[in-house]
Amino acid sequence: MKVRIFVRLKPGVLDPQGRAVHHALEGLGFDGVDDVRIGRMVELDVADDTSDEALDKMCAQLLANTVIEDYRIEKVD
């Protein structure tokens, strides 16, 4: 089974990479972009019987820094 983990900074946490991209977009003449937040996506291929609890544990222990990041797990059909 394929699983996608989407990780992004929590609201209120500064995102210097997002700020740099926002500034670059403005410099290129793209108006109307109010904010940019940069995240990442991790794709896993796991056994079909992998539990939701195991996936959550993977995220909490390794794939996301839960102090400053949120994550969302998506199972791909």
Backbone as JSON, one array per atom type, in Angstrom:
{
  "sequence": "MKVRIFVRLKPGVLDPQGRAVHHALEGLGFDGVDDVRIGRMVELDVADDTSDEALDKMCAQLLANTVIEDYRIEKVD",
  "N": [[0.85, -1.17, 0.0], [0.51, 2.22, -0.8], [1.46, 5.15, 0.89], [1.12, 8.53, 1.64], [2.75, 11.08, 3.33], [2.17, 14.2, 4.49], [3.91, 16.94, 5.5], [4.09, 19.92, 7.33], [4.94, 23.21, 8.5], [3.73, 24.31, 11.65], [1.02, 26.65, 12.17], [2.05, 29.98, 12.81], [4.71, 29.39, 13.23], [7.78, 30.52, 12.12], [8.67, 30.66, 8.67], [11.28, 30.67, 6.91], [12.11, 29.76, 4.38], [9.74, 29.73, 2.9], [9.22, 32.44, 2.98], [11.35, 33.44, 1.46], [10.72, 32.36, -1.06], [8.29, 33.63, -1.5], [9.15, 36.29, -1.68], [10.76, 36.06, -3.98], [8.83, 35.41, -5.91], [7.35, 37.78, -5.95], [9.36, 39.46, -6.94], [9.58, 38.46, -9.49], [7.36, 39.43, -10.6], [4.85, 38.34, -10.01], [1.86, 39.02, -8.83], [-0.5, 39.16, -6.11], [-0.02, 36.97, -4.5], [-0.34, 36.13, -1.3], [0.9, 34.78, 0.83], [3.42, 32.3, 1.47], [4.0, 29.0, 2.28], [6.23, 26.46, 2.96], [6.43, 22.99, 2.64], [6.76, 19.41, 2.97], [6.57, 16.24, 1.27], [6.34, 12.88, 1.99], [6.64, 9.74, 0.61], [5.61, 6.51, 1.19], [5.96, 3.01, 0.76], [4.26, 0.54, 2.05], [3.5, -2.5, 3.88], [0.31, -4.02, 3.32], [-1.09, -4.57, 5.64], [-0.25, -2.73, 7.5], [-0.79, -0.84, 10.33], [-2.88, 2.02, 11.22], [-2.03, 3.16, 13.55], [0.67, 2.44, 13.62], [1.63, 3.88, 11.42], [1.13, 6.48, 12.31], [2.87, 6.53, 14.47], [5.34, 6.33, 13.17], [5.43, 8.81, 11.96], [5.34, 10.58, 14.17], [7.66, 9.88, 15.56], [9.8, 10.07, 13.75], [9.39, 11.16, 11.08], [8.27, 13.7, 11.25], [8.8, 16.74, 13.02], [7.23, 17.13, 15.75], [7.02, 19.25, 17.48], [7.19, 21.63, 16.07], [5.94, 21.07, 13.68], [3.11, 19.96, 11.76], [1.4, 17.02, 10.62], [-0.07, 15.04, 8.01], [-1.66, 12.08, 7.11], [-2.09, 10.19, 4.22], [-3.68, 7.64, 2.56], [-3.04, 6.0, -0.46], [-4.89, 4.92, -3.18]],
  "CA": [[0.0, 0.0, 0.0], [1.24, 3.48, -0.82], [1.03, 6.13, 1.87], [1.78, 9.82, 1.54], [2.77, 11.85, 4.57], [2.36, 15.62, 4.21], [4.45, 17.6, 6.7], [4.22, 21.36, 7.16], [5.14, 23.95, 9.74], [2.51, 24.73, 12.34], [0.75, 28.08, 12.06], [2.79, 30.79, 13.77], [6.14, 29.07, 13.17], [8.39, 31.23, 11.01], [9.05, 29.83, 7.53], [12.2, 31.48, 6.11], [12.13, 29.28, 3.0], [8.52, 30.25, 2.3], [9.39, 33.89, 2.84], [12.25, 33.65, 0.33], [9.97, 32.06, -2.28], [7.32, 34.72, -1.65], [9.91, 37.45, -2.16], [11.17, 35.79, -5.35], [7.64, 35.51, -6.76], [7.08, 39.21, -6.11], [10.41, 39.99, -7.8], [9.3, 38.01, -10.85], [6.16, 40.11, -11.08], [3.62, 37.62, -9.69], [1.09, 39.73, -7.8], [-1.65, 38.46, -5.55], [0.37, 35.88, -3.61], [-0.33, 36.72, 0.03], [1.81, 34.07, 1.74], [3.94, 31.02, 0.98], [4.48, 28.07, 3.31], [6.89, 25.33, 2.32], [6.34, 21.73, 3.38], [7.34, 18.28, 2.24], [5.75, 15.05, 1.15], [7.1, 11.63, 2.07], [5.83, 8.64, 0.1], [6.04, 5.22, 1.7], [5.32, 1.8, 0.27], [4.23, -0.3, 3.25], [2.66, -3.7, 3.81], [-1.12, -3.72, 3.38], [-1.63, -4.7, 7.0], [0.33, -1.72, 8.39], [-1.89, -0.17, 11.05], [-2.87, 3.48, 11.31], [-1.23, 3.48, 14.73], [2.09, 2.32, 13.23], [1.92, 5.02, 10.55], [1.17, 7.65, 13.18], [4.09, 6.43, 15.27], [6.46, 6.66, 12.27], [5.43, 10.27, 11.78], [5.64, 11.26, 15.43], [9.01, 9.58, 16.04], [10.88, 10.3, 12.8], [9.13, 11.9, 9.85], [7.89, 15.09, 11.54], [9.17, 17.31, 14.31], [5.89, 17.5, 16.21], [7.06, 20.5, 18.23], [6.97, 22.75, 15.16], [5.32, 20.63, 12.43], [1.92, 19.12, 11.7], [1.47, 16.07, 9.51], [-1.33, 14.42, 7.59], [-1.41, 10.79, 6.47], [-3.04, 9.91, 3.15], [-3.49, 6.34, 1.91], [-3.26, 6.13, -1.88], [-5.49, 3.7, -3.76]],
  "C": [[0.9, 1.23, 0.0], [0.6, 4.44, 0.18], [1.81, 7.41, 1.62], [1.63, 10.55, 2.87], [3.08, 13.3, 4.18], [2.76, 16.31, 5.52], [4.57, 19.09, 6.4], [4.39, 22.02, 8.52], [3.8, 24.33, 10.34], [2.29, 26.22, 12.11], [1.5, 28.84, 13.16], [4.27, 30.51, 13.81], [6.71, 29.77, 11.93], [8.86, 30.26, 9.93], [9.97, 30.64, 6.62], [12.25, 31.04, 4.65], [10.88, 29.78, 2.26], [8.61, 31.74, 2.05], [10.27, 34.22, 1.64], [11.53, 33.39, -1.0], [8.95, 33.17, -2.55], [8.0, 35.96, -2.23], [10.32, 37.27, -3.62], [9.99, 35.89, -6.31], [7.28, 36.97, -7.01], [8.09, 39.83, -7.08], [10.22, 39.61, -9.26], [8.01, 38.61, -11.42], [4.85, 39.39, -10.82], [2.93, 38.32, -8.52], [-0.02, 38.83, -7.27], [-1.3, 37.26, -4.69], [0.54, 36.49, -2.22], [0.7, 36.08, 0.96], [2.27, 32.78, 1.08], [4.43, 30.24, 2.18], [5.04, 26.86, 2.59], [6.77, 24.11, 3.24], [7.04, 20.64, 2.6], [6.35, 17.13, 2.23], [6.66, 13.84, 1.16], [6.18, 10.52, 1.58], [6.44, 7.33, 0.58], [5.3, 4.11, 0.98], [5.4, 0.8, 1.41], [3.35, -1.53, 3.02], [1.19, -3.31, 3.99], [-1.7, -3.77, 4.78], [-0.99, -3.72, 8.0], [-0.8, -0.91, 9.02], [-1.75, 1.35, 11.01], [-2.01, 3.93, 12.48], [0.26, 3.43, 14.41], [2.49, 3.5, 12.34], [2.04, 6.3, 11.38], [2.46, 7.68, 14.0], [5.33, 6.78, 14.44], [6.58, 8.18, 12.12], [5.91, 10.97, 13.05], [7.09, 11.05, 15.88], [10.11, 9.97, 15.06], [10.54, 11.3, 11.69], [8.75, 13.36, 10.07], [8.43, 15.49, 12.91], [7.89, 17.89, 14.9], [5.87, 18.75, 17.09], [6.7, 21.67, 17.32], [6.22, 22.37, 13.88], [4.05, 19.83, 12.69], [2.13, 18.13, 10.57], [0.09, 15.5, 9.24], [-0.97, 13.17, 6.82], [-2.51, 10.54, 5.44], [-2.71, 8.56, 2.54], [-3.89, 6.49, 0.45], [-3.83, 4.82, -2.41], [-4.69, 3.19, -4.93]]
}
